[in-house]
Short mmCIF file of C-alpha atoms and ligand atoms in Angstrom, two decimals:
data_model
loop_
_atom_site.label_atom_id
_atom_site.label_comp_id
_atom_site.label_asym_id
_atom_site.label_seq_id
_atom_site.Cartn_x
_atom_site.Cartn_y
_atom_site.Cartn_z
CA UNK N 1 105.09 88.68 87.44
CA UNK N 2 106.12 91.83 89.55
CA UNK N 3 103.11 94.04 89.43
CA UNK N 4 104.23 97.10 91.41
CA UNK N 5 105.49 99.65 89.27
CA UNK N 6 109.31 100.61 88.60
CA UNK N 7 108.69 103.34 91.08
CA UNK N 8 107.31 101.33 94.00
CA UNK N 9 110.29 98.71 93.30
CA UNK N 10 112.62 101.01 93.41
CA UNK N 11 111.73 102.68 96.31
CA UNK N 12 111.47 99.33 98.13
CA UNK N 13 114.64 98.01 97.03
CA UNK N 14 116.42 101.35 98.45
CA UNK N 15 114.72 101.04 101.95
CA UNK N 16 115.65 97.81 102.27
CA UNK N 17 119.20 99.33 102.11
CA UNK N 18 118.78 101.94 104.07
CA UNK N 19 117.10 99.39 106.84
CA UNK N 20 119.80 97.48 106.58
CA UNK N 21 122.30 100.56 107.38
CA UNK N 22 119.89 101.42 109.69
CA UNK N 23 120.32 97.80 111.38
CA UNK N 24 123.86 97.52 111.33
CA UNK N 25 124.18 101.18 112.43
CA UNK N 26 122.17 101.09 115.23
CA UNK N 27 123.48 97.55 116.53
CA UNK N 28 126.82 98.89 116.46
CA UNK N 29 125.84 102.10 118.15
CA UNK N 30 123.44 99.76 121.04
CA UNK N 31 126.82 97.39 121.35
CA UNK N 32 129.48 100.60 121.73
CA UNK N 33 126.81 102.48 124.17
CA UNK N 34 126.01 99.27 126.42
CA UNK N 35 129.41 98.06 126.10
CA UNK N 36 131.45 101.74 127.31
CA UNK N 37 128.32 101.81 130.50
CA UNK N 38 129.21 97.83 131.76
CA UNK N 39 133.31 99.06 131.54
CA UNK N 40 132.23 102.67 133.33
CA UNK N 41 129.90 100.83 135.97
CA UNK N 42 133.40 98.33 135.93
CA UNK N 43 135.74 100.88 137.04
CA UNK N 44 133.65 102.04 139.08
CA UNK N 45 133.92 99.37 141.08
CA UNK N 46 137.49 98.65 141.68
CA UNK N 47 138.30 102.15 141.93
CA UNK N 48 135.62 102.01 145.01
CA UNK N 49 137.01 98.67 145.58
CA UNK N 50 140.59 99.96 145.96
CA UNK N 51 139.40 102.60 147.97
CA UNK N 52 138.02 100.33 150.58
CA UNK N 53 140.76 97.91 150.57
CA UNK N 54 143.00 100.62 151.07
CA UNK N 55 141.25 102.40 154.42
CA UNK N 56 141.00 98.53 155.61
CA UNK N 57 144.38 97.68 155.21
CA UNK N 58 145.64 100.68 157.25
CA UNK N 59 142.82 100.04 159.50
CA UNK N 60 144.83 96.76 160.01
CA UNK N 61 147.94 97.39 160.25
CA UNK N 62 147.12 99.73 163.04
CA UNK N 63 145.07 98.02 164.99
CA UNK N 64 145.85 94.22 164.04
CA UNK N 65 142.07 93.39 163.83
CA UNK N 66 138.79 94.98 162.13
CA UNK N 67 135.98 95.19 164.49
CA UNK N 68 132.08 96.55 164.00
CA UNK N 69 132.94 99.67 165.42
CA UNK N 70 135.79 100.67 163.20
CA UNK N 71 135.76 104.03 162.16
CA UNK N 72 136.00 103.06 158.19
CA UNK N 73 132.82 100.87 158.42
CA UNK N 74 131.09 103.14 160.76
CA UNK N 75 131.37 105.69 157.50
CA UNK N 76 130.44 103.25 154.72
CA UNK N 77 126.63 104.50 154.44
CA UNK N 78 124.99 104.89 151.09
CA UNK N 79 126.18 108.98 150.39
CA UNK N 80 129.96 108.23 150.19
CA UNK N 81 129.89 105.43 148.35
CA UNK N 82 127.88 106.98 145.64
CA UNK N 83 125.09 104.50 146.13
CA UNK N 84 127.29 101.69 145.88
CA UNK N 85 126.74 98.46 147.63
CA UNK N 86 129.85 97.51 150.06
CA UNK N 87 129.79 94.42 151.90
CA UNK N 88 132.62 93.40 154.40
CA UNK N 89 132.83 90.14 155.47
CA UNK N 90 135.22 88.59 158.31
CA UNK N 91 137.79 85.68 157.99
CA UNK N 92 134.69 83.19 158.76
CA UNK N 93 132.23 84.99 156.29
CA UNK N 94 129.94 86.88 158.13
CA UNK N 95 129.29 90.36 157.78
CA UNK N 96 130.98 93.24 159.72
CA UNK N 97 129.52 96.08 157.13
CA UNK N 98 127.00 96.62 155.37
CA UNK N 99 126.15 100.38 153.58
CA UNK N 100 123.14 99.77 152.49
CA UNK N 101 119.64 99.33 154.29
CA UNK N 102 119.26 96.62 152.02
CA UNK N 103 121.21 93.27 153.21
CA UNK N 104 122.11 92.02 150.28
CA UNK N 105 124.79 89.75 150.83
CA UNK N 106 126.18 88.34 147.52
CA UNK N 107 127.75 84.54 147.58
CA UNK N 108 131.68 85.13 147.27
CA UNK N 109 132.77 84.29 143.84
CA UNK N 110 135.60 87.06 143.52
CA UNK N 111 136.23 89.29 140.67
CA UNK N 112 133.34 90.57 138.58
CA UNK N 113 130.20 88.75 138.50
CA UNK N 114 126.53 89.72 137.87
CA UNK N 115 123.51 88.69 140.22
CA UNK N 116 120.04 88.84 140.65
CA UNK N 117 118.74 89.76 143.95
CA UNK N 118 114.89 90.70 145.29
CA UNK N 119 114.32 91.49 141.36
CA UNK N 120 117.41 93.67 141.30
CA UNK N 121 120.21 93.20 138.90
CA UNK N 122 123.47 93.81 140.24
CA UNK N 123 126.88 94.05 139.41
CA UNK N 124 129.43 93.12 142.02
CA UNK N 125 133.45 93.55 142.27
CA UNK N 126 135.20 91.02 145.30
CA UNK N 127 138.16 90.65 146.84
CA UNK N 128 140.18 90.21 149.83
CA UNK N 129 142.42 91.55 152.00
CA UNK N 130 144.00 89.92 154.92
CA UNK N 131 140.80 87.33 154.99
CA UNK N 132 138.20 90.00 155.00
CA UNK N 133 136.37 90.10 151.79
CA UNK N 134 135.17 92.84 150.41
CA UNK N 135 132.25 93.19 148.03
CA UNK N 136 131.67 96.43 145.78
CA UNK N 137 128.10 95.73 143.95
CA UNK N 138 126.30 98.66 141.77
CA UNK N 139 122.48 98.27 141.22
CA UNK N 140 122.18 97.48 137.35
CA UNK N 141 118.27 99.07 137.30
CA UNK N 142 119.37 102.91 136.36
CA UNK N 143 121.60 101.01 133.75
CA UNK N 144 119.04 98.66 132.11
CA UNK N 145 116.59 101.63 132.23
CA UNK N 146 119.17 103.52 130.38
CA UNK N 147 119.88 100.76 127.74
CA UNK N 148 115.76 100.14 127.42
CA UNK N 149 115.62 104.06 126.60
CA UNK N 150 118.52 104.24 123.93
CA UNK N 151 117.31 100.73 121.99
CA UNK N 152 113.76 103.04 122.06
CA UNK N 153 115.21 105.97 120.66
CA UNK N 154 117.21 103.75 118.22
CA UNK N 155 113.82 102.08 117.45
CA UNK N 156 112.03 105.46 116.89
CA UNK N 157 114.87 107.02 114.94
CA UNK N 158 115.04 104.34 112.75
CA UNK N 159 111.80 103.95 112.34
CA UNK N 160 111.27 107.73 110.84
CA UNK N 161 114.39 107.61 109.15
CA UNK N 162 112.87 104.19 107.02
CA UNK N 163 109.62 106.07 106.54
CA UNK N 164 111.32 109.46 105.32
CA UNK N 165 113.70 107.43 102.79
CA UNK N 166 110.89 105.13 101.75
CA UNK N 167 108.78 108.67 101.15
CA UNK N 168 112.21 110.56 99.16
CA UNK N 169 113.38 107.50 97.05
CA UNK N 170 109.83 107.35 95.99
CA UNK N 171 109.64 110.95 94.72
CA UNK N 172 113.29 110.56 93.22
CA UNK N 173 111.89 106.93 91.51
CA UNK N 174 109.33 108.82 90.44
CA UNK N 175 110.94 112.02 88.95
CA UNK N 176 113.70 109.42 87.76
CA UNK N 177 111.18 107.71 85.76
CA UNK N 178 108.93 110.38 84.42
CA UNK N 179 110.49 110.97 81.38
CA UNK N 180 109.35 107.42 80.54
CA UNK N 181 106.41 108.17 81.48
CA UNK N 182 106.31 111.03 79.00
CA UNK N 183 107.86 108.59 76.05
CA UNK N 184 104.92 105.88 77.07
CA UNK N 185 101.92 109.00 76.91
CA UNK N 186 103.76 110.02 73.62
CA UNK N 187 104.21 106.56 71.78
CA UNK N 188 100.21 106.02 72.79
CA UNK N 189 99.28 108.76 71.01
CA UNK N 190 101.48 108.18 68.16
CA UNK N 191 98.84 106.89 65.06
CA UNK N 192 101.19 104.60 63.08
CA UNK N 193 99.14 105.62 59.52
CA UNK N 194 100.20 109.34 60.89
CA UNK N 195 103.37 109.74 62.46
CA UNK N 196 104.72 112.84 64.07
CA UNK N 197 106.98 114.90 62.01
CA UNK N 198 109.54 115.46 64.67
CA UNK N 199 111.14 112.16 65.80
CA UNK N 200 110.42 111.11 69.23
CA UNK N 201 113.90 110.86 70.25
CA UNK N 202 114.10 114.43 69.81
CA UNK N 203 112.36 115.26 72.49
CA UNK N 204 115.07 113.82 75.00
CA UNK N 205 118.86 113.35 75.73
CA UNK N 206 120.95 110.90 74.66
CA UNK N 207 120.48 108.77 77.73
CA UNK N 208 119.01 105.43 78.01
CA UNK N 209 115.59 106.88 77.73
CA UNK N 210 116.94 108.57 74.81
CA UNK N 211 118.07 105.55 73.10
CA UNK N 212 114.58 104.23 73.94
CA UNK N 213 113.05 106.54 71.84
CA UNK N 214 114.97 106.21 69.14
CA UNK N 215 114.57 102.59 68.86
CA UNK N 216 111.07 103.32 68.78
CA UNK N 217 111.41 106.09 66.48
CA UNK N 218 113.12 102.98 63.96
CA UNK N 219 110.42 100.99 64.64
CA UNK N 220 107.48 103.14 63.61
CA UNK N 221 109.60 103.98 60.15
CA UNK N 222 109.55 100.46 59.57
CA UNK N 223 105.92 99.92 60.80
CA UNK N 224 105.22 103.16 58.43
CA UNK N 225 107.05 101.45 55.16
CA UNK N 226 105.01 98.43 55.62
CA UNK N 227 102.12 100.50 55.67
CA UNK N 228 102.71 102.39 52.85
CA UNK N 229 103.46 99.07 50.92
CA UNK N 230 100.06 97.85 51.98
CA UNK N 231 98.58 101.02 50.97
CA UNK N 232 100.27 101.30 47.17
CA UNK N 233 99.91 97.18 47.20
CA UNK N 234 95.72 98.05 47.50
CA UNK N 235 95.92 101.18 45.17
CA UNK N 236 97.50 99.58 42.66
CA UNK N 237 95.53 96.36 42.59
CA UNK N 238 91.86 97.49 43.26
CA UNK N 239 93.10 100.27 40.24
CA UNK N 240 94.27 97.15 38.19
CA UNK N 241 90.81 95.63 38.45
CA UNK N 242 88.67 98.46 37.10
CA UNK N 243 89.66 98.10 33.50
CA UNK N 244 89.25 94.09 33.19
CA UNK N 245 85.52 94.90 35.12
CA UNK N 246 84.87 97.40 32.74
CA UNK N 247 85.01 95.14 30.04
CA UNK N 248 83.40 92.51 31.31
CA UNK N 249 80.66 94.85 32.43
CA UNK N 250 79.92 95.72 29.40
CA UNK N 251 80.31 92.55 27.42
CA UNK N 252 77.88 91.61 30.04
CA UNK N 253 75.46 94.71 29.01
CA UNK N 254 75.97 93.75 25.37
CA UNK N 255 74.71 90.21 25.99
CA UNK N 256 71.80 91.08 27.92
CA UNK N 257 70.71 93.64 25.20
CA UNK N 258 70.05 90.61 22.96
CA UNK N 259 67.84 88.60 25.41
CA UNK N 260 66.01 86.66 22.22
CA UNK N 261 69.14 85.01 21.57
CA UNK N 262 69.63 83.88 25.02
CA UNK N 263 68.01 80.88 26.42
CA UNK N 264 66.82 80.93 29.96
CA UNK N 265 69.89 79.02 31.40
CA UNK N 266 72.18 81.85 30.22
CA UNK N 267 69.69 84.38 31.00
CA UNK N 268 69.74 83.13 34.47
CA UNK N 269 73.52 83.03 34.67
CA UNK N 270 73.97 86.13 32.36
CA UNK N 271 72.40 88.25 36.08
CA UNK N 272 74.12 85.61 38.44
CA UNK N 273 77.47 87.77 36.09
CA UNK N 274 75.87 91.51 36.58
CA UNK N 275 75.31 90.93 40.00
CA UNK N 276 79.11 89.44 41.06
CA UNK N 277 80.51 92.11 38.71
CA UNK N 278 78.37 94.94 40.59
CA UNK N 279 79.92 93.69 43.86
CA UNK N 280 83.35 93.85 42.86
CA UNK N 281 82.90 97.01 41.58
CA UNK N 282 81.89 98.56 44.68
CA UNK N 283 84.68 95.95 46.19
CA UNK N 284 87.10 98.04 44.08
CA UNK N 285 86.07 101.26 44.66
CA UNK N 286 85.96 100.78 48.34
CA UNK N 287 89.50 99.56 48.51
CA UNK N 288 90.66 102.67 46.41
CA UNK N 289 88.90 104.83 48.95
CA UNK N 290 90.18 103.17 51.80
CA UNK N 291 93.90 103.10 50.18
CA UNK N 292 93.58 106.62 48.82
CA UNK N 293 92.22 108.39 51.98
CA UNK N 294 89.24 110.65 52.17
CA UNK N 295 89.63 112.78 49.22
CA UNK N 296 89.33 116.53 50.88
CA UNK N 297 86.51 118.02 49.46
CA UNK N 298 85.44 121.75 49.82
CA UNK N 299 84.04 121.99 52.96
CA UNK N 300 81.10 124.03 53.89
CA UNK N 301 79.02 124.92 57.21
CA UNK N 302 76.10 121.91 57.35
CA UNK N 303 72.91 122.00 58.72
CA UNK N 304 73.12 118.50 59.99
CA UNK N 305 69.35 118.33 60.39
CA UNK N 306 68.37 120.07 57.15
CA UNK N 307 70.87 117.39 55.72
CA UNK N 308 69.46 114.56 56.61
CA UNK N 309 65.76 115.59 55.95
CA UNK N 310 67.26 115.76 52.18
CA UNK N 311 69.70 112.62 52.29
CA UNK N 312 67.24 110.07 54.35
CA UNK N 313 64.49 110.21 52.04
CA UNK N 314 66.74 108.40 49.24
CA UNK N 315 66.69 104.89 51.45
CA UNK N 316 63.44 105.15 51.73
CA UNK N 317 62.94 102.47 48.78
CA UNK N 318 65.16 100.32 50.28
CA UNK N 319 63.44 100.06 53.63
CA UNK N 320 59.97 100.10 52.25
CA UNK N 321 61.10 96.98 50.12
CA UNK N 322 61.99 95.57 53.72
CA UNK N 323 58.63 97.28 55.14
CA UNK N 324 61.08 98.97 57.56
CA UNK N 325 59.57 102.28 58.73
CA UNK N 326 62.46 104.70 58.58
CA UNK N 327 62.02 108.01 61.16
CA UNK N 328 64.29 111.08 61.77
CA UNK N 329 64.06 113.07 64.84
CA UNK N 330 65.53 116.45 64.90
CA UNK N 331 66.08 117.57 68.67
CA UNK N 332 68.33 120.16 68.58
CA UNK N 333 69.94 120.80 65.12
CA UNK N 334 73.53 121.88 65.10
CA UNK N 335 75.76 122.85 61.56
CA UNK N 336 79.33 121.08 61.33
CA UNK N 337 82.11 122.98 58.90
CA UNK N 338 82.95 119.45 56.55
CA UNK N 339 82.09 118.23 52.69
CA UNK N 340 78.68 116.89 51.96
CA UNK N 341 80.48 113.71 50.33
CA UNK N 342 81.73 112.99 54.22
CA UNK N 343 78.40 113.06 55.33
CA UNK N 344 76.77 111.22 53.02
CA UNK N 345 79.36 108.76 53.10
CA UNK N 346 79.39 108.34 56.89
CA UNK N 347 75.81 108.41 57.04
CA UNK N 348 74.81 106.19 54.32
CA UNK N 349 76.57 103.14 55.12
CA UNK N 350 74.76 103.48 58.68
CA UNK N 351 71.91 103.50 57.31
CA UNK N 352 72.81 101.04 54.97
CA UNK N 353 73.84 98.48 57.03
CA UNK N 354 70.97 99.47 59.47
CA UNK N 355 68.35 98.56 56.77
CA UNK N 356 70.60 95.43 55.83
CA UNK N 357 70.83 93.75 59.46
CA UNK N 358 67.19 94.55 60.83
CA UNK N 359 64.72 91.70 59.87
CA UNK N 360 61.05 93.17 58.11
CA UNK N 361 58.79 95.29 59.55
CA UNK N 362 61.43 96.40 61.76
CA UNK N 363 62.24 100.01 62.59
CA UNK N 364 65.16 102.41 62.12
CA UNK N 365 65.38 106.11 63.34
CA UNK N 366 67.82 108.66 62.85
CA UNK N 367 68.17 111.32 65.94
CA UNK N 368 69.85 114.43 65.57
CA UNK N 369 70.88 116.20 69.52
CA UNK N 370 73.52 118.14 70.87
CA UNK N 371 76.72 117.49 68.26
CA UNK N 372 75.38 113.66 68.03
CA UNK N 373 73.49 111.88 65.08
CA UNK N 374 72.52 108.55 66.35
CA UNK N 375 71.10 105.76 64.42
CA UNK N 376 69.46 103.61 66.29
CA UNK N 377 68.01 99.80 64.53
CA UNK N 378 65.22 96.95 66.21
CA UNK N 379 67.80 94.52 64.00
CA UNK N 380 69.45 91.17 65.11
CA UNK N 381 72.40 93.69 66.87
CA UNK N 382 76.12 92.62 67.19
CA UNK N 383 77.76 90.12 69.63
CA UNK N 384 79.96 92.27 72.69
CA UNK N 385 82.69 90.03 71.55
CA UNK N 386 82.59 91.13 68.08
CA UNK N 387 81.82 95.24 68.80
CA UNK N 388 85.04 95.88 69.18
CA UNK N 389 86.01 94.45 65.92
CA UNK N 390 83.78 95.80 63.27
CA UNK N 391 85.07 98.98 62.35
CA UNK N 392 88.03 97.08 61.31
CA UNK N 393 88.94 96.02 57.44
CA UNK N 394 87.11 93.09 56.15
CA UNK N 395 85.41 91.85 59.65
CA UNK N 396 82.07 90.42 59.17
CA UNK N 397 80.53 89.73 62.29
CA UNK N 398 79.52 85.76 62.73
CA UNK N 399 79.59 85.46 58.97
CA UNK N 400 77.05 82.70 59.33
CA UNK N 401 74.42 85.56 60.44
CA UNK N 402 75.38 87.28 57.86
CA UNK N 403 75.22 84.83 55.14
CA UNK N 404 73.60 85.72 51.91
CA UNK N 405 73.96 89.85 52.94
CA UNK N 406 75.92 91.70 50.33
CA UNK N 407 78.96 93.27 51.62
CA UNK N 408 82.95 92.88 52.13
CA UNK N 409 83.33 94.19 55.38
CA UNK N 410 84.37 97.32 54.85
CA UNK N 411 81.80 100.10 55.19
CA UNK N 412 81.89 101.03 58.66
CA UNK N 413 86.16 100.94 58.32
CA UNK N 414 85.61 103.40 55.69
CA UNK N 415 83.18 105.43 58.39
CA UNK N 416 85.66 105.44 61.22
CA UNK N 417 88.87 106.62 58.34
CA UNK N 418 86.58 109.14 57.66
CA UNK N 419 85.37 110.23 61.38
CA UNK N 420 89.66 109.75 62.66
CA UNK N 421 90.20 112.39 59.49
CA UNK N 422 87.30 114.93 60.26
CA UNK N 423 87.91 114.52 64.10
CA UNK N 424 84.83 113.70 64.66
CA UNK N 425 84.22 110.06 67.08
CA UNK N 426 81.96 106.94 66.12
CA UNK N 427 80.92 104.12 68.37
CA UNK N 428 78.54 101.44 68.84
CA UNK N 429 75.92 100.26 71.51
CA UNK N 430 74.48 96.98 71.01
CA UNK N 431 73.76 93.05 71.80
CA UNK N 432 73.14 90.02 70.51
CA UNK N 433 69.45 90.56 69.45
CA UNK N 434 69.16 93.72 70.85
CA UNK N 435 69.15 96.36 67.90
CA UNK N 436 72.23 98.29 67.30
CA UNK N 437 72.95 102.09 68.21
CA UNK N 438 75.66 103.82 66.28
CA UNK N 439 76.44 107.50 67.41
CA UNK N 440 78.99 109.15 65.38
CA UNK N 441 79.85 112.52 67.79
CA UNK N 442 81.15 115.67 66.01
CA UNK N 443 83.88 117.62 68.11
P1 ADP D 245 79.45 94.96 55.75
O1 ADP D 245 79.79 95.21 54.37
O2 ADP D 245 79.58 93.52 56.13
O3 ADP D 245 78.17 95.57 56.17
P2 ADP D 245 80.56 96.82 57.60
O4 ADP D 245 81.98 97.23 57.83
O5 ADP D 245 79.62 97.88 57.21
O6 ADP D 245 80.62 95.66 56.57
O7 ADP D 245 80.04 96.12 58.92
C1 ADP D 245 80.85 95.15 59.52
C2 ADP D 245 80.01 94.16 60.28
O8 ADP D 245 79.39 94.79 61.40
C3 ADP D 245 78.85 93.61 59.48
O9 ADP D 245 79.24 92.50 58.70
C4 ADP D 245 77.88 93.20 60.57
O10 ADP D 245 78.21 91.92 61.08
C5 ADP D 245 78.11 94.24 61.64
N1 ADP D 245 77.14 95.32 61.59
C6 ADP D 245 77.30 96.56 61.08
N2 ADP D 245 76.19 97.32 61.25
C7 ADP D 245 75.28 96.52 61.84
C8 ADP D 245 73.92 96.69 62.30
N3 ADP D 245 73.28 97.86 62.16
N4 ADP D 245 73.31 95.65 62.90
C9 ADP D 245 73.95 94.47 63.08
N5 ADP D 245 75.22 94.24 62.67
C10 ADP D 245 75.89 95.25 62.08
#
């Protein structure tokens, strides 16, 4: 799996092209350069070469020999001959001439040839004329300090060029690739029970991005549909259960108002009855609520403190029965503009399941600071595997825990539908063993 981002790959994948320009650019240019200096330093040489041959020849023909003290090699010193090497050598090979203070005397190969020589690189040019050879030779070290310089400058040139492409194709990747960017920020924020009421692909031309959009925008109307069936599928059936509970809730009550006539094997199942039908009552209303939504109540400014000191009190059975000592700490009280019935609803199934979940004599308290209530339990806590699950539908966690607690699951689902609606956040510290903390934070 590539990890670098479209961005980086792009980027890369255009300075590789531009290197390779760069590459092929620059070798041609290195060739061409070096190639036009060896034919320059070339002619050079049999233009001097010609030169020579000629003042010899007439040098010849007018005297019928070449001796040392001929007046054209008396004049071959370095200055005329443009710091060229010139060698003359007689019929047997030795040297008559030589204009340079070096004696360099090349082995006679004729024509061009190249040659090393006290760490010197020359290029030479030979011929003859009437038996005495002449040899034209150019030192090579201005030229191969020449060619070093250019392959530097190629080097260097290149080199910035890579770096400034690499540096632009990244900004263009990156401006390239923003509006994705945008669609990725937007379909993150997107809450598929709550769509947007503009489609996303709205928001952007009909380009590929575009099209991206609106295949997303098809998606989340289909993802919406199957929500809504899920939602009127739950309406309708935890609404279809109510009647047949009602009368078998109060067939039940009739029975039990006759307890004479009842034995004690149908007394004992007659409460095993009230009890199941009591839990799928509150089974059915919490599926309605959940299915329905929050029903928006008139909302009012709430002394959250001043609340609580008048909600708490009514567990207080419930955790005595437990010998749980239930405390509230007011730090800083603060009012929030929302319906009692949120509250209450919020509040009481944390406290509920606080009481339910922390073994006797344990201890729960309820702090109230800076836009926070926090209710904090000593009970057997919640697994980190399984915190990031309970706020959703029907998740129990380790049921086997849990075993013999009443409950479907659903209470703190219902919390965080309510807290998503009211904007307000709720989260969860705990461990395995450790207590739990649940903080619901009002915006
Ligand atoms: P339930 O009806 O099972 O209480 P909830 O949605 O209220 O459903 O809670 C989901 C699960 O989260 C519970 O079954 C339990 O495993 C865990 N849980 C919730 N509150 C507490 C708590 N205060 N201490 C330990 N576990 C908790």
């Amino acid at each position: 799996m590539n990890k670098l981002s479209i961005k980086w790959r792009l980027a890369i994948q255009f300075s590789s092209l531009v290197l390779l320009v760069l590459l092929l650019f620059g070798t041609a240019v290195f060739i061409l350069v070096t190639q036009r200096g060896r034919q320059d330093i070339d002619a050079q040489l049999s233009l001097q070469y010609e030169n020579i041959r000629g003042s010899i020849q007439d040098s010849i023909s007018s005297h019928e020999s070449l001796d040392t003290q001929d007046e054209t090699l008396q004049k071959m010193d370095t200055a005329k001959y443009m710091g060229l090497l010139v060698v003359v050598l007689d019929p047997k090979g030795q040297p008559i001439a030589h204009s340079s203070n070096q004696k360099i005397t090349p082995p006679w190969v004729g024509g061009y040839s190249d040659s090393e020589s006290d760490g010197d690189r020359f290029r030479f040019y030979q011929g003859k004329v009437s038996g005495y050879a002449i040899i034209v030779g150019q030192n090579l070290h201005a030229f191969d300090e020449n060619e070093t310089s250019l392959l530097l400058i190629l080097i260097i040139v290149s080199t910035v060029m890579l770096a400034l492409s690499f540096g632009i194709s990244a900004v263009f990747a990156g401006n390239a690739i923003q509006p994705l960017r945008v669609l990725h920020a937007n379909v993150r924020a997107i809450d598929p029970r709550a769509l947007p009421d503009s489609p996303l692909a709205s928001q952007y031309p009909d380009d590929e991005i575009g099209r991206l959009a609106a295949s997303f925008d098809e998606f989340l109307t289909k993802l919406e549909q199957a929500f809504e069936r899920e939602r009127q599928f739950t309406q309708d059936a935890s609404h279809e259960f109510r009647t047949p509970l009602m009368v078998l809730k109060s067939s039940v009550e009739l029975l039990g108002m006759h307890p004479k006539r009842l034995d004690s094997l149908q007394k004992e199942k007659l409460s095993l009855m009230e009890g199941s039908i009591r839990q799928m009552e509150v089974l059915a209303e919490e599926l309605l609520f959940l299915s329905r939504g929050f029903k928006e109540m008139p909302k009012q400014k709430i002394a959250i403190g001043t609340f609580l000191k008048e909600f708490i009190p009514s567990f207080s059975a419930m955790a005595e029965q437990k010998q749980i000592a239930l405390s509230l700490h007011v730090l800083k009280d603060f009012s929030v503009q929302t319906s009692r019935a949120a509250l209450e609803k919020v509040v009481g199934n944390l406290l509920k399941n606080a009481i339910k979940f922390t073994p006797e004599k344990g201890s729960i308290d309820v702090a109230v600071d800076h836009q926070t209530i926090q209710v904090k339990d000593t009970g057997i806590g919640i697994a980190s595997k399984d915190t990031a699950h309970i706020f959703e539908r029907f998740y129990q966690a380790n049921s086997s825990r849990t075993k013999g607690q009443e409950g479907f699951g659903l209470g703190l689902a219902i919390c965080k539908q309510i807290c998503a609606q009211e904007g307000w956040n709720i989260e969860v510290e705990s461990g395995s063993g450790k207590g739990s903390t649940f903080t619901v934070t009002f915006a």
